[in-house]
Amino acid sequence: MSSPDALVIPTDLLPRDGRFGSGPSKVRAAQVEALAHDAATFLGTSHRQSTVRAKVAEVREGLAALFDLPEGYEVLLGNGGTTCFWDAATFQLIERKSQHLSFGEFSSKFAAAAAAAPHLEAPSVIASEAGTHPRAVTEDGVDLYALTHNETSTGVMMEIRRPAGADGLVAVDATSAAGGVMVDPTEFDCYYFAPQKAFAADGGLWLALCSPAAVARIEALAGSGRWTPAFFDLKVALDNSRLNQTYNTPALATIHLLASQVTWMNENGGLAFAAGRSSRSAEILYSWAEASAFARPFVADPAQRSSVVATVDFVDEVDAATVAKVLRRNGVLDTEPYRKLGRNQLRVAMFPAIDPEDVAALCASINWVVGNL
Ligand SMILES: *Cc1c(COP(=O)(O)O)cnc(C)c1O
């Protein structure tokens, strides 16, 4: 038995890159180098001029290609991240009533935002235990179904399908899934996310892939007389996005890092390439946990296990927080569980930027730490 403070993981076991956080997540060195290369003509220049607008266009066109968006789908963006998009959606995507699948911290927050909006009817909320996901059911009077592709707080992933026979819009919080998980765009009307997860950039921006029906909803609600603060006005965002701009000043570095990652994905085989990297990491990590004497996947149903954010429970005899602390002291960062879940577990991001070999090295490092505690 050694004091956790004294444990030095052998260098040959350690991952080459120690970033396993679920957001902000690992940014590849090549993205940072590309930003440094362009810095003198890009950073600190007007976001209304062609240099920055061309980068925004690269992001919008790159995302349309990556997701193979059907004719008529549009890529919208604005400042404020996903949390801001939820508020915008309560103004200009939900007409009267939404239905929410609530199965963790993030999915419950959009439900709460809709419930608090005085101009909407009380939403219908279908909840399930942490570590599982509920299923959407077609419901009269619901004009927007709010799904979450990957619940980052619990490591539960669900397949995106329109509820059978539903005529409402399908809006998907894909913040931690987009770019790391396959999806069929004909199954959603609005697939929204932020760039600090699978897109390996920084936070502060939201992006939304919108079907013609979602665009029509935005335009109809914008003309409906419903009071909407300009910052949450999706019609304002739509008009600006079409000009490759945002309503107010965006973080230019975020846009540049995001463009690099989208281009990297597209040049290497698109979404299948990116999702394939995450799937390979997930295979490594879950196989390790299932074979381990002290760890097991938190999500019981293999079909609901996330391929981008894994949660691994530890037996009572092994304190996951101590393991995470030792890892951190050895340069392996952000394996702590989602704070409000309160379980004896580690959470490990497996976004496309993260090398599957580093996930294997992480497993070996955890084995070493537990063996030496
Ligand atoms: C991280 C995350 C959010 C919050 O994103 P912000 O950009 O910080 O607002 C929302 N939903 C999911 C599923 C997330 O993973």
Coordinates of C-alpha atoms and ligand atoms in Angstrom, one line a residue:
M1 CA 0.0 0.0 0.0
S2 CA 1.4 3.4 -1.0
S3 CA 0.1 6.8 -0.2
P4 CA -1.9 8.0 -3.2
D5 CA 0.2 11.2 -3.1
A6 CA 3.3 9.2 -3.8
L7 CA 2.1 7.2 -6.8
V8 CA 4.0 7.9 -10.0
I9 CA 2.5 6.0 -13.0
P10 CA 5.3 4.5 -15.2
T11 CA 5.7 6.7 -18.2
D12 CA 5.4 3.8 -20.7
L13 CA 1.8 3.1 -19.4
L14 CA 0.6 6.7 -19.6
P15 CA -1.5 8.1 -22.5
R16 CA 0.5 10.3 -24.8
D17 CA -2.2 13.0 -24.3
G18 CA -3.9 13.1 -20.9
R19 CA -7.1 15.0 -21.7
F20 CA -10.2 12.9 -21.2
G21 CA -12.6 15.6 -20.1
S22 CA -16.2 15.6 -21.4
G23 CA -16.1 19.4 -22.2
P24 CA -14.1 21.4 -22.8
S25 CA -12.4 18.4 -24.3
K26 CA -9.1 17.7 -26.0
V27 CA -8.1 20.1 -28.7
R28 CA -5.7 18.5 -31.2
A29 CA -2.3 20.1 -31.5
A30 CA -2.7 20.6 -35.3
Q31 CA -5.8 22.8 -34.6
V32 CA -3.8 25.0 -32.3
E33 CA -0.9 25.2 -34.8
A34 CA -3.3 26.1 -37.6
L35 CA -4.7 28.9 -35.5
A36 CA -1.2 30.1 -34.6
H37 CA -0.3 30.0 -38.3
D38 CA -3.3 32.3 -39.2
A39 CA -3.2 34.4 -36.1
A40 CA -1.7 37.6 -37.6
T41 CA -4.4 37.9 -40.2
F42 CA -7.3 36.3 -38.4
L43 CA -7.3 36.9 -34.6
G44 CA -8.1 40.5 -33.8
T45 CA -9.8 41.2 -37.1
S46 CA -13.4 42.2 -37.8
H47 CA -16.0 39.4 -37.8
R48 CA -18.0 41.3 -40.4
Q49 CA -15.1 41.1 -43.0
S50 CA -14.3 38.3 -45.4
T51 CA -11.5 36.6 -43.5
V52 CA -13.7 35.6 -40.6
R53 CA -16.9 35.2 -42.7
A54 CA -15.0 32.8 -44.9
K55 CA -14.2 30.7 -41.8
V56 CA -17.8 30.7 -40.8
A57 CA -18.8 29.6 -44.3
E58 CA -16.2 26.8 -44.0
V59 CA -17.9 25.7 -40.8
R60 CA -21.4 25.9 -42.3
E61 CA -20.5 24.1 -45.5
G62 CA -18.3 21.6 -43.7
L63 CA -21.1 20.7 -41.3
A64 CA -23.6 20.3 -44.2
A65 CA -21.1 17.9 -45.9
L66 CA -20.2 16.1 -42.7
F67 CA -23.9 15.3 -41.9
D68 CA -24.9 14.9 -45.5
L69 CA -27.7 17.4 -45.0
P70 CA -30.6 17.0 -47.4
E71 CA -31.6 19.9 -49.7
G72 CA -33.1 22.8 -47.8
Y73 CA -31.5 22.1 -44.4
E74 CA -29.6 25.1 -43.1
V75 CA -26.8 25.6 -40.6
L76 CA -27.5 28.3 -38.0
L77 CA -25.2 29.6 -35.4
G78 CA -25.1 32.1 -32.6
N79 CA -23.4 33.0 -29.3
G80 CA -24.1 31.6 -25.9
G81 CA -23.7 27.8 -26.3
T82 CA -26.3 25.2 -26.0
T83 CA -27.7 26.6 -22.8
C84 CA -28.6 29.8 -24.6
F85 CA -30.1 27.8 -27.5
W86 CA -32.6 26.1 -25.1
D87 CA -33.9 29.6 -24.1
A88 CA -34.0 30.6 -27.8
A89 CA -36.0 27.4 -28.5
T90 CA -38.6 28.3 -25.9
F91 CA -39.2 31.5 -27.8
Q92 CA -39.0 30.4 -31.4
L93 CA -39.0 26.7 -31.9
I94 CA -41.7 25.6 -29.5
E95 CA -45.1 26.8 -30.6
R96 CA -47.3 25.8 -27.6
K97 CA -46.2 22.6 -26.1
S98 CA -43.1 20.4 -26.0
Q99 CA -42.4 16.8 -24.9
H100 CA -39.1 16.2 -23.2
L101 CA -37.2 13.0 -22.6
S102 CA -35.5 13.7 -19.2
F103 CA -32.7 11.3 -18.2
G104 CA -29.9 13.4 -16.7
E105 CA -28.7 16.8 -15.9
F106 CA -28.7 18.3 -19.4
S107 CA -32.0 16.8 -20.8
S108 CA -33.8 18.0 -17.6
K109 CA -32.5 21.5 -18.0
F110 CA -34.3 22.1 -21.4
A111 CA -37.5 20.7 -19.8
A112 CA -37.1 23.1 -17.0
A113 CA -36.6 26.0 -19.4
A114 CA -39.8 25.1 -21.3
A115 CA -41.7 24.7 -18.0
A116 CA -40.6 28.2 -16.9
A117 CA -41.7 30.0 -20.1
P118 CA -44.9 31.8 -19.3
H119 CA -46.0 31.8 -23.0
L120 CA -45.9 28.0 -23.3
E121 CA -48.2 25.2 -22.0
A122 CA -46.7 23.0 -19.4
P123 CA -44.4 20.5 -21.2
S124 CA -44.9 16.8 -21.0
V125 CA -41.8 15.3 -19.4
I126 CA -41.0 11.6 -19.7
A127 CA -38.3 10.7 -17.3
S128 CA -36.2 7.6 -16.5
E129 CA -33.6 6.4 -14.0
A130 CA -30.1 7.7 -14.4
G131 CA -28.2 5.2 -16.5
T132 CA -31.2 4.6 -18.9
H133 CA -33.2 6.6 -21.4
P134 CA -36.9 6.8 -21.9
R135 CA -38.7 6.6 -25.2
A136 CA -40.7 9.4 -26.9
V137 CA -44.4 8.7 -27.5
T138 CA -46.6 10.5 -30.0
E139 CA -48.8 12.9 -28.2
D140 CA -51.7 15.1 -29.3
G141 CA -50.9 18.8 -28.9
V142 CA -47.2 18.4 -28.8
D143 CA -45.5 20.5 -31.5
L144 CA -41.9 19.8 -30.5
Y145 CA -40.2 16.6 -29.3
A146 CA -37.0 17.3 -27.3
L147 CA -34.6 14.4 -27.5
T148 CA -31.0 14.2 -26.3
H149 CA -28.6 12.2 -28.5
N150 CA -26.1 11.7 -25.7
E151 CA -26.7 12.5 -22.0
T152 CA -23.3 13.6 -21.0
S153 CA -23.9 13.5 -17.3
T154 CA -24.7 9.7 -17.3
G155 CA -23.0 8.4 -20.4
V156 CA -26.3 7.2 -21.9
M157 CA -26.8 7.4 -25.7
M158 CA -30.1 7.0 -27.7
E159 CA -30.7 6.4 -31.3
I160 CA -32.4 9.4 -33.0
R161 CA -35.7 8.4 -34.6
R162 CA -38.9 10.4 -35.1
P163 CA -41.7 9.2 -32.9
A164 CA -43.9 7.1 -35.1
G165 CA -46.6 9.2 -36.7
A166 CA -45.6 12.4 -34.9
D167 CA -46.2 15.6 -36.8
G168 CA -44.3 17.9 -34.3
L169 CA -40.7 19.0 -34.9
V170 CA -37.9 16.7 -33.5
A171 CA -35.2 18.8 -31.8
V172 CA -32.1 17.0 -30.6
D173 CA -29.6 18.2 -28.0
A174 CA -26.5 16.7 -29.7
T175 CA -24.0 18.8 -27.8
S176 CA -21.8 15.8 -26.9
A177 CA -22.9 13.5 -29.7
A178 CA -22.6 15.7 -32.8
G179 CA -19.5 14.8 -34.8
G180 CA -18.9 11.6 -32.8
V181 CA -22.0 9.5 -33.4
M182 CA -23.8 8.6 -36.6
V183 CA -27.2 10.2 -37.2
D184 CA -29.7 10.3 -40.1
P185 CA -30.7 13.9 -40.7
T186 CA -34.1 12.9 -42.0
E187 CA -34.9 11.8 -38.4
F188 CA -34.5 15.4 -37.0
D189 CA -35.7 18.9 -37.6
C190 CA -33.1 20.6 -35.4
Y191 CA -29.9 19.0 -34.3
Y192 CA -28.1 21.5 -32.1
F193 CA -24.7 21.5 -30.3
A194 CA -21.7 23.5 -29.1
P195 CA -18.1 23.1 -30.3
Q196 CA -16.3 22.2 -27.1
K197 CA -17.1 18.4 -27.2
A198 CA -16.7 16.2 -30.2
F199 CA -15.7 19.2 -32.3
A200 CA -12.6 19.8 -30.1
A201 CA -12.9 23.6 -30.0
D202 CA -13.9 26.0 -27.3
G203 CA -17.3 26.9 -25.8
G204 CA -19.5 29.9 -26.2
L205 CA -21.1 29.2 -29.6
W206 CA -24.2 27.2 -30.5
L207 CA -24.8 25.6 -33.9
A208 CA -28.1 24.2 -35.2
L209 CA -28.8 22.0 -38.3
C210 CA -32.3 23.0 -39.2
S211 CA -34.7 21.2 -41.6
P212 CA -37.1 23.3 -43.8
A213 CA -39.8 22.6 -41.2
A214 CA -37.7 24.0 -38.4
V215 CA -36.8 27.1 -40.5
A216 CA -40.6 27.5 -41.3
R217 CA -41.4 27.3 -37.6
I218 CA -38.8 30.0 -36.8
E219 CA -40.2 32.2 -39.4
A220 CA -43.8 31.7 -38.3
L221 CA -43.0 32.4 -34.7
A222 CA -40.9 35.4 -35.5
G223 CA -44.0 36.8 -37.3
S224 CA -46.4 35.8 -34.6
G225 CA -46.1 38.8 -32.3
R226 CA -44.6 36.8 -29.5
W227 CA -42.1 39.0 -27.7
T228 CA -38.6 37.7 -28.1
P229 CA -35.4 39.3 -26.8
A230 CA -33.1 39.8 -29.8
F231 CA -30.4 37.6 -28.3
F232 CA -32.8 34.7 -28.3
D233 CA -34.4 35.5 -31.7
L234 CA -33.7 32.6 -34.0
K235 CA -34.9 34.6 -37.0
V236 CA -32.2 37.1 -36.3
A237 CA -29.8 34.2 -36.0
L238 CA -31.1 32.7 -39.3
D239 CA -30.6 36.0 -41.1
N240 CA -27.1 36.5 -39.8
S241 CA -26.1 32.9 -40.4
R242 CA -27.1 33.1 -44.0
L243 CA -24.6 35.9 -44.3
N244 CA -22.0 33.8 -42.4
Q245 CA -22.1 36.1 -39.4
T246 CA -23.4 36.0 -35.9
Y247 CA -25.8 38.6 -34.3
N248 CA -23.0 39.9 -32.0
T249 CA -19.3 39.3 -31.8
P250 CA -18.2 35.7 -31.6
A251 CA -15.0 34.2 -30.2
L252 CA -12.8 34.0 -33.4
A253 CA -10.5 31.4 -32.0
T254 CA -13.5 29.1 -31.3
I255 CA -14.6 29.4 -34.9
H256 CA -11.1 28.7 -36.3
L257 CA -10.6 25.6 -34.0
L258 CA -14.0 24.3 -35.0
A259 CA -13.3 24.8 -38.7
S260 CA -10.1 22.8 -38.4
Q261 CA -11.8 19.9 -36.7
V262 CA -14.7 19.8 -39.2
T263 CA -12.2 19.9 -42.1
W264 CA -10.1 17.1 -40.4
M265 CA -13.2 14.9 -40.1
N266 CA -14.3 15.5 -43.7
E267 CA -10.8 15.0 -45.2
N268 CA -10.4 11.7 -43.4
G269 CA -13.7 10.0 -44.3
G270 CA -16.4 12.1 -42.8
L271 CA -18.8 11.2 -40.0
A272 CA -18.1 7.5 -40.4
F273 CA -14.4 8.1 -39.7
A274 CA -15.0 10.3 -36.7
A275 CA -17.7 8.1 -35.2
G276 CA -15.5 5.1 -35.9
R277 CA -12.7 6.5 -33.8
S278 CA -15.1 7.0 -30.9
S279 CA -16.6 3.5 -31.4
R280 CA -13.1 2.0 -31.3
S281 CA -12.3 3.8 -28.0
A282 CA -15.6 2.7 -26.5
E283 CA -15.0 -0.9 -27.5
I284 CA -11.6 -0.7 -25.7
L285 CA -13.0 0.9 -22.6
Y286 CA -16.1 -1.1 -22.1
S287 CA -14.3 -4.4 -22.7
W288 CA -11.7 -3.4 -20.1
A289 CA -14.4 -2.5 -17.6
E290 CA -16.4 -5.7 -18.2
A291 CA -13.3 -7.8 -17.7
S292 CA -12.1 -5.8 -14.7
A293 CA -12.5 -7.2 -11.1
F294 CA -13.1 -3.7 -9.7
A295 CA -14.9 -1.8 -12.5
R296 CA -18.0 -2.2 -14.6
P297 CA -19.9 0.0 -17.0
F298 CA -22.5 2.1 -15.2
V299 CA -25.1 1.8 -18.1
A300 CA -26.4 -1.7 -17.8
D301 CA -27.9 -2.0 -21.3
P302 CA -25.1 -2.2 -23.8
A303 CA -27.4 -0.7 -26.5
Q304 CA -27.7 2.5 -24.3
R305 CA -24.0 2.8 -23.6
S306 CA -22.5 6.0 -25.1
S307 CA -19.7 5.7 -27.6
V308 CA -18.5 9.2 -26.8
V309 CA -18.7 9.5 -23.0
A310 CA -18.2 6.4 -20.8
T311 CA -19.2 6.1 -17.2
V312 CA -17.6 3.3 -15.2
D313 CA -18.6 2.3 -11.7
F314 CA -16.1 1.1 -9.2
V315 CA -16.6 -1.5 -6.4
D316 CA -16.9 0.0 -2.9
E317 CA -13.4 -1.1 -2.0
V318 CA -11.9 1.2 -4.7
D319 CA -12.5 4.9 -4.3
A320 CA -12.9 6.3 -7.8
A321 CA -12.2 9.9 -6.5
T322 CA -8.8 8.8 -5.3
V323 CA -8.0 7.1 -8.6
A324 CA -9.0 10.3 -10.4
K325 CA -6.8 12.3 -8.1
V326 CA -3.8 10.1 -8.7
L327 CA -4.5 10.2 -12.5
R328 CA -4.7 14.0 -12.3
R329 CA -1.4 14.3 -10.4
N330 CA 0.1 12.2 -13.2
G331 CA -1.2 14.5 -15.9
V332 CA -4.3 12.4 -16.8
L333 CA -7.1 15.0 -16.5
D334 CA -10.8 15.3 -16.0
T335 CA -11.8 11.6 -15.4
E336 CA -13.9 12.7 -12.4
P337 CA -17.6 11.8 -12.6
Y338 CA -20.4 14.3 -13.3
R339 CA -20.6 16.0 -9.9
K340 CA -24.3 15.8 -9.3
L341 CA -24.6 12.1 -10.2
G342 CA -22.8 11.3 -6.9
R343 CA -21.6 7.9 -7.8
N344 CA -18.3 6.0 -7.1
Q345 CA -17.3 6.2 -10.8
L346 CA -15.1 7.7 -13.4
R347 CA -16.3 9.4 -16.6
V348 CA -14.1 9.3 -19.7
A349 CA -14.6 11.2 -22.9
M350 CA -13.9 9.3 -26.1
F351 CA -14.5 12.1 -28.6
P352 CA -12.9 11.6 -32.1
A353 CA -9.9 13.8 -31.2
I354 CA -9.0 11.4 -28.5
D355 CA -6.7 8.6 -29.7
P356 CA -8.1 5.1 -29.1
E357 CA -4.6 4.1 -28.2
D358 CA -4.7 6.7 -25.4
V359 CA -7.9 5.2 -24.1
A360 CA -6.1 1.8 -24.0
A361 CA -3.2 3.5 -22.1
L362 CA -5.7 5.0 -19.7
C363 CA -7.2 1.6 -18.9
A364 CA -3.7 0.3 -18.3
S365 CA -2.9 3.3 -16.1
I366 CA -6.0 2.8 -14.0
N367 CA -5.2 -0.9 -13.5
W368 CA -1.7 0.2 -12.3
V369 CA -3.1 2.8 -9.9
V370 CA -5.6 0.4 -8.4
G371 CA -3.0 -2.3 -8.1
N372 CA -0.7 0.1 -6.3
L373 CA -3.1 1.9 -4.0
Ligands
LIG1 C1 -22.3 20.2 -22.4 C2 -23.7 20.0 -22.7 C3 -24.6 21.0 -22.7 C4 -24.2 22.5 -22.2 O1 -23.5 23.1 -23.2 P1 -23.1 24.6 -23.0 O2 -22.5 25.0 -24.4 O3 -22.1 24.6 -21.9 O4 -24.3 25.4 -22.7 C5 -25.9 20.8 -23.0 N1 -26.3 19.5 -23.3 C6 -25.4 18.5 -23.4 C7 -25.9 17.1 -23.8 C8 -24.1 18.7 -23.1 O5 -23.2 17.7 -23.1

